[in-house]
Short mmCIF file of C-alpha atoms in Angstrom, two decimals:
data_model
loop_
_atom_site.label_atom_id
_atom_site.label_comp_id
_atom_site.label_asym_id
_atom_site.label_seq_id
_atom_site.Cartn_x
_atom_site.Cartn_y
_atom_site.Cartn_z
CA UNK A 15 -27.54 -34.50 -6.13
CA UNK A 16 -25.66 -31.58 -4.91
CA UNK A 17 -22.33 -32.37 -6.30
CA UNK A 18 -24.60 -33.16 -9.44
CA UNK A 19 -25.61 -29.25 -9.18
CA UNK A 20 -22.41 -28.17 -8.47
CA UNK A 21 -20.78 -29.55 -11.74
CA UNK A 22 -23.52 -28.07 -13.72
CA UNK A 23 -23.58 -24.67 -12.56
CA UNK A 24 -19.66 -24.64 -12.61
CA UNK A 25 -19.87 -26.09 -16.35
CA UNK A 26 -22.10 -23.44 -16.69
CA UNK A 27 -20.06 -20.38 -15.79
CA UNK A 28 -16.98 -22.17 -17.41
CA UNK A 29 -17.91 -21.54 -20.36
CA UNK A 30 -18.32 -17.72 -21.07
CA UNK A 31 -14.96 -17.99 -18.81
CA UNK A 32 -13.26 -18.60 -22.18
CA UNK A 33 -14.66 -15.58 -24.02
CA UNK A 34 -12.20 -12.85 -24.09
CA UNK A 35 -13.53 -9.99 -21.28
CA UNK A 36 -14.11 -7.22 -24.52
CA UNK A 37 -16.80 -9.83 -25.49
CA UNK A 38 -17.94 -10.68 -21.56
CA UNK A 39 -18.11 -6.64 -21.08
CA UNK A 40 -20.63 -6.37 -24.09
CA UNK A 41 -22.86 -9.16 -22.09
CA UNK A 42 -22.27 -7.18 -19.08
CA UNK A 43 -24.19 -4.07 -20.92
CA UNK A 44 -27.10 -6.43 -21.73
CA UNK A 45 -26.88 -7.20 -18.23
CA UNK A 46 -26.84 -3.64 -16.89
CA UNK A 47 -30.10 -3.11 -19.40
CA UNK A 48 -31.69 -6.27 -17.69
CA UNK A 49 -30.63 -5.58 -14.09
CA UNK A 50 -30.93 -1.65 -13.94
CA UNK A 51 -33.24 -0.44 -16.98
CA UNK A 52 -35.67 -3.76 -16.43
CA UNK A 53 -35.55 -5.28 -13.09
CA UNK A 54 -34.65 -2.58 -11.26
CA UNK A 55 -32.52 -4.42 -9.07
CA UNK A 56 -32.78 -2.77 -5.74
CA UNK A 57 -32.74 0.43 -6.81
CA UNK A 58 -34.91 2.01 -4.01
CA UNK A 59 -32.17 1.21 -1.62
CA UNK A 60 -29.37 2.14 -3.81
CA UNK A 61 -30.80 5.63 -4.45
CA UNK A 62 -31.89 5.76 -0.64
CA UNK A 63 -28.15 5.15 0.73
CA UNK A 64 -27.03 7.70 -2.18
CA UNK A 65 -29.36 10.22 -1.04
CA UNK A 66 -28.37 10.14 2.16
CA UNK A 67 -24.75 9.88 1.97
CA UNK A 68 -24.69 12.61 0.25
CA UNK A 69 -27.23 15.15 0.93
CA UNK A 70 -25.99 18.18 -1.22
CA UNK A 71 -25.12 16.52 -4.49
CA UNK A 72 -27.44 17.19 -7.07
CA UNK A 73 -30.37 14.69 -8.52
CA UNK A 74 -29.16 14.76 -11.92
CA UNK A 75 -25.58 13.66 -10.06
CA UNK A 76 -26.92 11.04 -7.22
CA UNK A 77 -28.39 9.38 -10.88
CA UNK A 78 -25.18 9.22 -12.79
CA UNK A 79 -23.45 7.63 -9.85
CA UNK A 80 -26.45 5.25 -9.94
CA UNK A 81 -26.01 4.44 -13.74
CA UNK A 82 -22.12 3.92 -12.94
CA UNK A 83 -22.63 1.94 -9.70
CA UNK A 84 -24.84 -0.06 -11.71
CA UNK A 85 -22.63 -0.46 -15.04
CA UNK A 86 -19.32 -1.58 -12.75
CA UNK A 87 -21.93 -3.93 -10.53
CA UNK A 88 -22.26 -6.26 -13.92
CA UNK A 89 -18.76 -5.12 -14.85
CA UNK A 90 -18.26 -6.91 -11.51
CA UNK A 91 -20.08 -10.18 -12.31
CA UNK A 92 -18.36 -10.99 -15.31
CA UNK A 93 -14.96 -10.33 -13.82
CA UNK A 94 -15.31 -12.90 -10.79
CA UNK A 95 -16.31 -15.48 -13.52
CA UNK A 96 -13.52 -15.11 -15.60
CA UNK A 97 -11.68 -15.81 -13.09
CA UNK A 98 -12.44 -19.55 -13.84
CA UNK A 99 -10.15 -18.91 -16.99
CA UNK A 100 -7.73 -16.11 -16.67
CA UNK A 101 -4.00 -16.12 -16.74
CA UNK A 102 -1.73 -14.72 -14.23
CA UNK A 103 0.20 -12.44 -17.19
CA UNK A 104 -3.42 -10.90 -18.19
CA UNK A 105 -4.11 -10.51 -14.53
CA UNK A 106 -0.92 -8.68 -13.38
CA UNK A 107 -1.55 -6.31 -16.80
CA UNK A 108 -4.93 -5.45 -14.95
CA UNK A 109 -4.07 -5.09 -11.80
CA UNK A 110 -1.32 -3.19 -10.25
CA UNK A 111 -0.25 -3.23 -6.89
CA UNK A 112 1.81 -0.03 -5.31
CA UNK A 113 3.46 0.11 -1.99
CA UNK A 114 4.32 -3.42 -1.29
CA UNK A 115 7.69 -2.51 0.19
CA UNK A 116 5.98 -1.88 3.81
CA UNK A 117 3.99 -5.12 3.80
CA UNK A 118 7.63 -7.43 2.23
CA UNK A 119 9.55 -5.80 4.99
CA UNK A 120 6.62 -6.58 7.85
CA UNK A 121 6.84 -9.98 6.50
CA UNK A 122 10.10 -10.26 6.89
CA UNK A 123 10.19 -9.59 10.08
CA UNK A 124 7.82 -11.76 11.15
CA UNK A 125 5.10 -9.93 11.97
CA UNK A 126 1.27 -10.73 10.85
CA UNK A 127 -0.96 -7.82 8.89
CA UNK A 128 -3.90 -7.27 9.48
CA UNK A 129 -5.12 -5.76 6.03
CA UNK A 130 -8.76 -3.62 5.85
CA UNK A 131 -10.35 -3.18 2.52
CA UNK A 132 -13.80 -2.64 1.19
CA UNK A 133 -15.95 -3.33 -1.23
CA UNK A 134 -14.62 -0.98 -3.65
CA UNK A 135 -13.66 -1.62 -6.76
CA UNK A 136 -13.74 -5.36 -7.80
CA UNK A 137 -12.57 -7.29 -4.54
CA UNK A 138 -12.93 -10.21 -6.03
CA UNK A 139 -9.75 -9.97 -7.59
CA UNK A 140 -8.07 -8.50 -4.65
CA UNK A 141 -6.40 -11.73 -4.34
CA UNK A 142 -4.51 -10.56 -7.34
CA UNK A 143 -2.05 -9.15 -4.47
CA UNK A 144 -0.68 -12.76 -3.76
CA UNK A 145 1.45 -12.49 -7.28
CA UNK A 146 2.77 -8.99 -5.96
CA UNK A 147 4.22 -10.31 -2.44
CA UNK A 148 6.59 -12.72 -1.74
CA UNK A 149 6.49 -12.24 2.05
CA UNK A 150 4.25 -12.68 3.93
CA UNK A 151 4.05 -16.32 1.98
CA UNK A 152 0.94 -17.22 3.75
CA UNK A 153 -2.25 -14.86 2.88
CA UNK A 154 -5.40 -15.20 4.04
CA UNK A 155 -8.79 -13.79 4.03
CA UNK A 156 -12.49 -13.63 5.32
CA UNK A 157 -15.73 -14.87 4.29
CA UNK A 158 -19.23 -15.34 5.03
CA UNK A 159 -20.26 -18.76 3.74
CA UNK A 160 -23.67 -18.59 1.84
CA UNK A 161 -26.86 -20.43 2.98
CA UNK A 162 -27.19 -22.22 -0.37
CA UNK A 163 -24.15 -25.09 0.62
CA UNK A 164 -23.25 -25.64 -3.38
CA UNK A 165 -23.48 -21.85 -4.67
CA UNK A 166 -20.86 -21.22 -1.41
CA UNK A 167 -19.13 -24.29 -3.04
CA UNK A 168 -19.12 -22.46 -6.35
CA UNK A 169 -17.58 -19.27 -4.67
CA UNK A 170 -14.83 -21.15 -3.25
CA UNK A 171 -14.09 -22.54 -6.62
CA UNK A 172 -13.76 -19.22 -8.23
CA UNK A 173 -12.04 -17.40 -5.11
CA UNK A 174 -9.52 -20.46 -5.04
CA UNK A 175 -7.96 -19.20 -8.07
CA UNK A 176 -5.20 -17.60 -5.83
CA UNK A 177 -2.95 -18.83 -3.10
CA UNK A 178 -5.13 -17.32 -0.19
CA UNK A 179 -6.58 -19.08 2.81
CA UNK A 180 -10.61 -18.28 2.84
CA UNK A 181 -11.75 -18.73 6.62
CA UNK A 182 -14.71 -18.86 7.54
CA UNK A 183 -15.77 -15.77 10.16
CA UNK A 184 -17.47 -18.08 12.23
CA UNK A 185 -13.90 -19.49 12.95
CA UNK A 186 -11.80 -16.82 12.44
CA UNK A 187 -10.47 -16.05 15.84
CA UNK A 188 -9.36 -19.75 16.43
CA UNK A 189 -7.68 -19.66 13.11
CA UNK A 190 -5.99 -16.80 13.43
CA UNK A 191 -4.44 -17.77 17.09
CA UNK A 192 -3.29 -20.87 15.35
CA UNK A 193 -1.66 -19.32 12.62
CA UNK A 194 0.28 -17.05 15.36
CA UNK A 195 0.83 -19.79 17.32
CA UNK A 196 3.15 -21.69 14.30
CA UNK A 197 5.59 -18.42 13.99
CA UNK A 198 4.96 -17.89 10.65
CA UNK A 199 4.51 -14.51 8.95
CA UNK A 200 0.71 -14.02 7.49
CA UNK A 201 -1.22 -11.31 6.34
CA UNK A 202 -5.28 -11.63 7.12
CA UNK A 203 -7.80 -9.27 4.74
CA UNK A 204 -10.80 -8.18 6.78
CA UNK A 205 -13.81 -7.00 4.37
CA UNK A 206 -15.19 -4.62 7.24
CA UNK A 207 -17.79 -2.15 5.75
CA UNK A 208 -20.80 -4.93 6.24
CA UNK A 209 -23.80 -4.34 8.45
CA UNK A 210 -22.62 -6.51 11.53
CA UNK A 211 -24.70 -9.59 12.47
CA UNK A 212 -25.40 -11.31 15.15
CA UNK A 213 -23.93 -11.00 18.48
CA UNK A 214 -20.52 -9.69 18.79
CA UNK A 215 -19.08 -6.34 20.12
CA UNK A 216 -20.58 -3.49 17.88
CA UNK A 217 -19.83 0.13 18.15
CA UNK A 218 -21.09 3.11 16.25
CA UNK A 219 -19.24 5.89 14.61
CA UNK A 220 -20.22 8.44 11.49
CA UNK A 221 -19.53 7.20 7.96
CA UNK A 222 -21.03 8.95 5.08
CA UNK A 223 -23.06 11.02 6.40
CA UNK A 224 -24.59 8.56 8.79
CA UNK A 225 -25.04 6.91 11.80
CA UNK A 226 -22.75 3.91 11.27
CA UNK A 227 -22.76 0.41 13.39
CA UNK A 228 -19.43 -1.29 12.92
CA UNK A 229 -17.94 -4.41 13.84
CA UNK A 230 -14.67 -4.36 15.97
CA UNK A 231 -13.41 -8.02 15.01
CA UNK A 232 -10.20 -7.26 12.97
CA UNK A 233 -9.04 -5.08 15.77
CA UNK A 234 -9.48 -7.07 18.32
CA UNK A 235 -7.98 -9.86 16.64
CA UNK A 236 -5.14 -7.98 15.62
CA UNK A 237 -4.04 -6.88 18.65
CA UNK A 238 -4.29 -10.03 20.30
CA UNK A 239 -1.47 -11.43 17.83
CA UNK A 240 -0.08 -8.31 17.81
CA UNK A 241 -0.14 -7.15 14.61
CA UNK A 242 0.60 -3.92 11.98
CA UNK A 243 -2.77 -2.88 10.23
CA UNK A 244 -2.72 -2.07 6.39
CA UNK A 245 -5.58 -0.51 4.41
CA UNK A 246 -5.91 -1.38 0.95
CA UNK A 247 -6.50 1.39 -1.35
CA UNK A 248 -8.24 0.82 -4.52
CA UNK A 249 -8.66 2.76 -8.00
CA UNK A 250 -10.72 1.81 -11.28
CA UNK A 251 -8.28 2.97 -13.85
CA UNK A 252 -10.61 2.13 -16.61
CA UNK A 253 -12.82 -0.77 -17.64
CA UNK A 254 -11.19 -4.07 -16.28
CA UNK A 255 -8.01 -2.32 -14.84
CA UNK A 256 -7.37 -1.49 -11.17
CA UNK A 257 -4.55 0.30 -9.16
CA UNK A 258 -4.40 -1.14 -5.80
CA UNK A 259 -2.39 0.69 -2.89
CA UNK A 260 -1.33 -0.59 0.83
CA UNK A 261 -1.49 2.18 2.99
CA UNK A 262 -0.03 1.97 6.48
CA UNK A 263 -2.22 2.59 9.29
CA UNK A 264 -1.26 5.11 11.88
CA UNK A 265 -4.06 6.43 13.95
CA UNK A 266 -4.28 9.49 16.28
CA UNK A 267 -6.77 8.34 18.58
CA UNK A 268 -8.74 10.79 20.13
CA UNK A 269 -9.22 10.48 24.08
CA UNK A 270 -11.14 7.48 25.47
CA UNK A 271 -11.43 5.86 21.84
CA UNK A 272 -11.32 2.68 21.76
CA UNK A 273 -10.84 0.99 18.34
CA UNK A 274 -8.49 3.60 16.74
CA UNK A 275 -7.47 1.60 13.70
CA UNK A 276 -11.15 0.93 12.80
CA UNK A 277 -12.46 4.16 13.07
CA UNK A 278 -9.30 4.99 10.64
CA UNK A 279 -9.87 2.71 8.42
CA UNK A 280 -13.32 4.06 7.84
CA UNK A 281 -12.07 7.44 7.37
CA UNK A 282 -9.72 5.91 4.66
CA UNK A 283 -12.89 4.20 3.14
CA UNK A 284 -14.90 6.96 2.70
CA UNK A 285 -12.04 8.95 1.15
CA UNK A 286 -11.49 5.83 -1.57
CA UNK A 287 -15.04 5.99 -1.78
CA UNK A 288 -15.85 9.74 -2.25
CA UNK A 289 -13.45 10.17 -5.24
CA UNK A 290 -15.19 7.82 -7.61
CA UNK A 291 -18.86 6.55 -5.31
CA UNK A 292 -20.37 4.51 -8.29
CA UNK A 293 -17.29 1.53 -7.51
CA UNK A 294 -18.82 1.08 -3.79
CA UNK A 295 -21.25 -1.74 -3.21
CA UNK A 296 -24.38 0.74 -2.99
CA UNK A 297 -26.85 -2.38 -3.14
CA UNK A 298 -25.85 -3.44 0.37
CA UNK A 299 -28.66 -2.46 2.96
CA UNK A 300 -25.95 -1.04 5.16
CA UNK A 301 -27.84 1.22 7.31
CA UNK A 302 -30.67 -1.09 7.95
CA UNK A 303 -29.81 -0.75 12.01
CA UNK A 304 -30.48 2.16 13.26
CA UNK A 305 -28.57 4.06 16.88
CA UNK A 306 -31.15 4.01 19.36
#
């Protein structure tokens, strides 16, 4: 019965795959209508973590970034679908990808990247990157598999559109070690701006404008292996086009701090974010944990 469900549902999203995205962005308007205007989609915690990252912007502003965050969010959906039906020569001419001579040359040598990134922009097609890079060959990334066993299923399908590894956080560590273990060159994404779960090592530190819990994991990884740490900058150029940058990571750690390259990366996260807020995942209860 599940695979049964699975077929359907990817039958189902196959087929506005084929319509050009000019016609799936006039859907995604309906959507935004149905979503934002209608359903009101959580909006109280959308305007909440607005609010409150930033405190001196303006109602009449903290509700146009709401109406953009809103318009890209379904601007979002239908991108990640068509990636069921997209070709690599429409997908370079919307995404561009800018400093890849530090990450070849890291490759090169051998050593693995640990690359930070957000969810900014549409990082569903952040995978995009493997077409940019010819070393490191082997690219990888993290994910949190969904409860519902065929819509994670589903996900997988869409996300395998690239050549990138999906591993499963649960498993991440081993993976990684093995991956260091073989001597091969590899570059990991970490999506770290999620409220952490579960156990694990948490720390806090301020990001926009708040008490922030964080999750140390790609650090700690990385410098078991060893590795250089990369931040992904990302840009909406316009509708369906993003500029994506690799930034190299080069903390000045302040005394007795002890994830440097985290606490940078958020700094570089909430600069991405401040130029342009309404691309940041504002739906996310992110600061549902509060510092004691």
């Amino acid at each position: 019965m599940k695979k049964l469900y699975y077929y359907l549902i990817i039958g189902l999203l196959y087929l506005p795959a084929l319509l050009p995205l000019r016609v799936l962005y006039a859907l995604s308007d309906f959507m935004y209508f149905v979503v934002y205007r209608l359903l009101h989609y959580r909006i109280k915690v959308v305007r909440r973590n607005l609010r409150n990252a930033f405190p001196d912007r303006s109602e009449d502003e903290i509700e146009r970034i709401e109406c953009g965050f809103y318009h890209h969010l379904c601007d979002c959906i239908v991108e990640t679908v068509k990636l069921l039906h997209i070709s690599d020569r429409e997908m370079m001419q919307r995404v561009e990808l800018h400093n890849t001579e530090f990450v070849e040359a890291t490759g090169a040598d051998g050593v693995p990247i640990i690359l930070f990134l957000g969810h900014y922009g549409n990082w569903e097609w952040v995978p995009t990157i493997a077409m940019y890079v010819a070393q490191p060959h082997t690219l990888g990334t993290l994910y949190r598999p969904l409860k519902n066993e065929v819509m994670d299923r589903v996900m997988l399908r869409i996300r395998s559109r690239f050549r990138v590894e999906h591993i499963p956080m649960r498993s991440a560590y081993r993976q990684i070690v093995q991956l260091k273990s073989t001597g091969n060159p590899f570059m990991i994404g970490f999506i770290a701006d999620q409220r952490p779960t579960g156990g694990g090592h948490h720390n806090w530190t301020e990001f926009l404008n708040q008490d922030t819990l964080y999750n140390v994991g790609g650090e700690t990884i990385g410098n078991r292996i060893a590795a250089r740490y990369v931040f992904l900058d990302v840009e909406k150029t316009h509708r369906g086009h993003y500029s994506m940058t690799f930034r190299e990571m080069n903390p000045k750690p302040q005394d007795g701090e002890e994830y440097p390259y985290t606490i940078e990366y958020y700094r570089l996260l909430e600069e991405n974010i401040r130029r342009a807020p309404e691309y940041w995942l504002w739906s996310h209860n992110r600061w549902k944990r509060k510092r004691r």
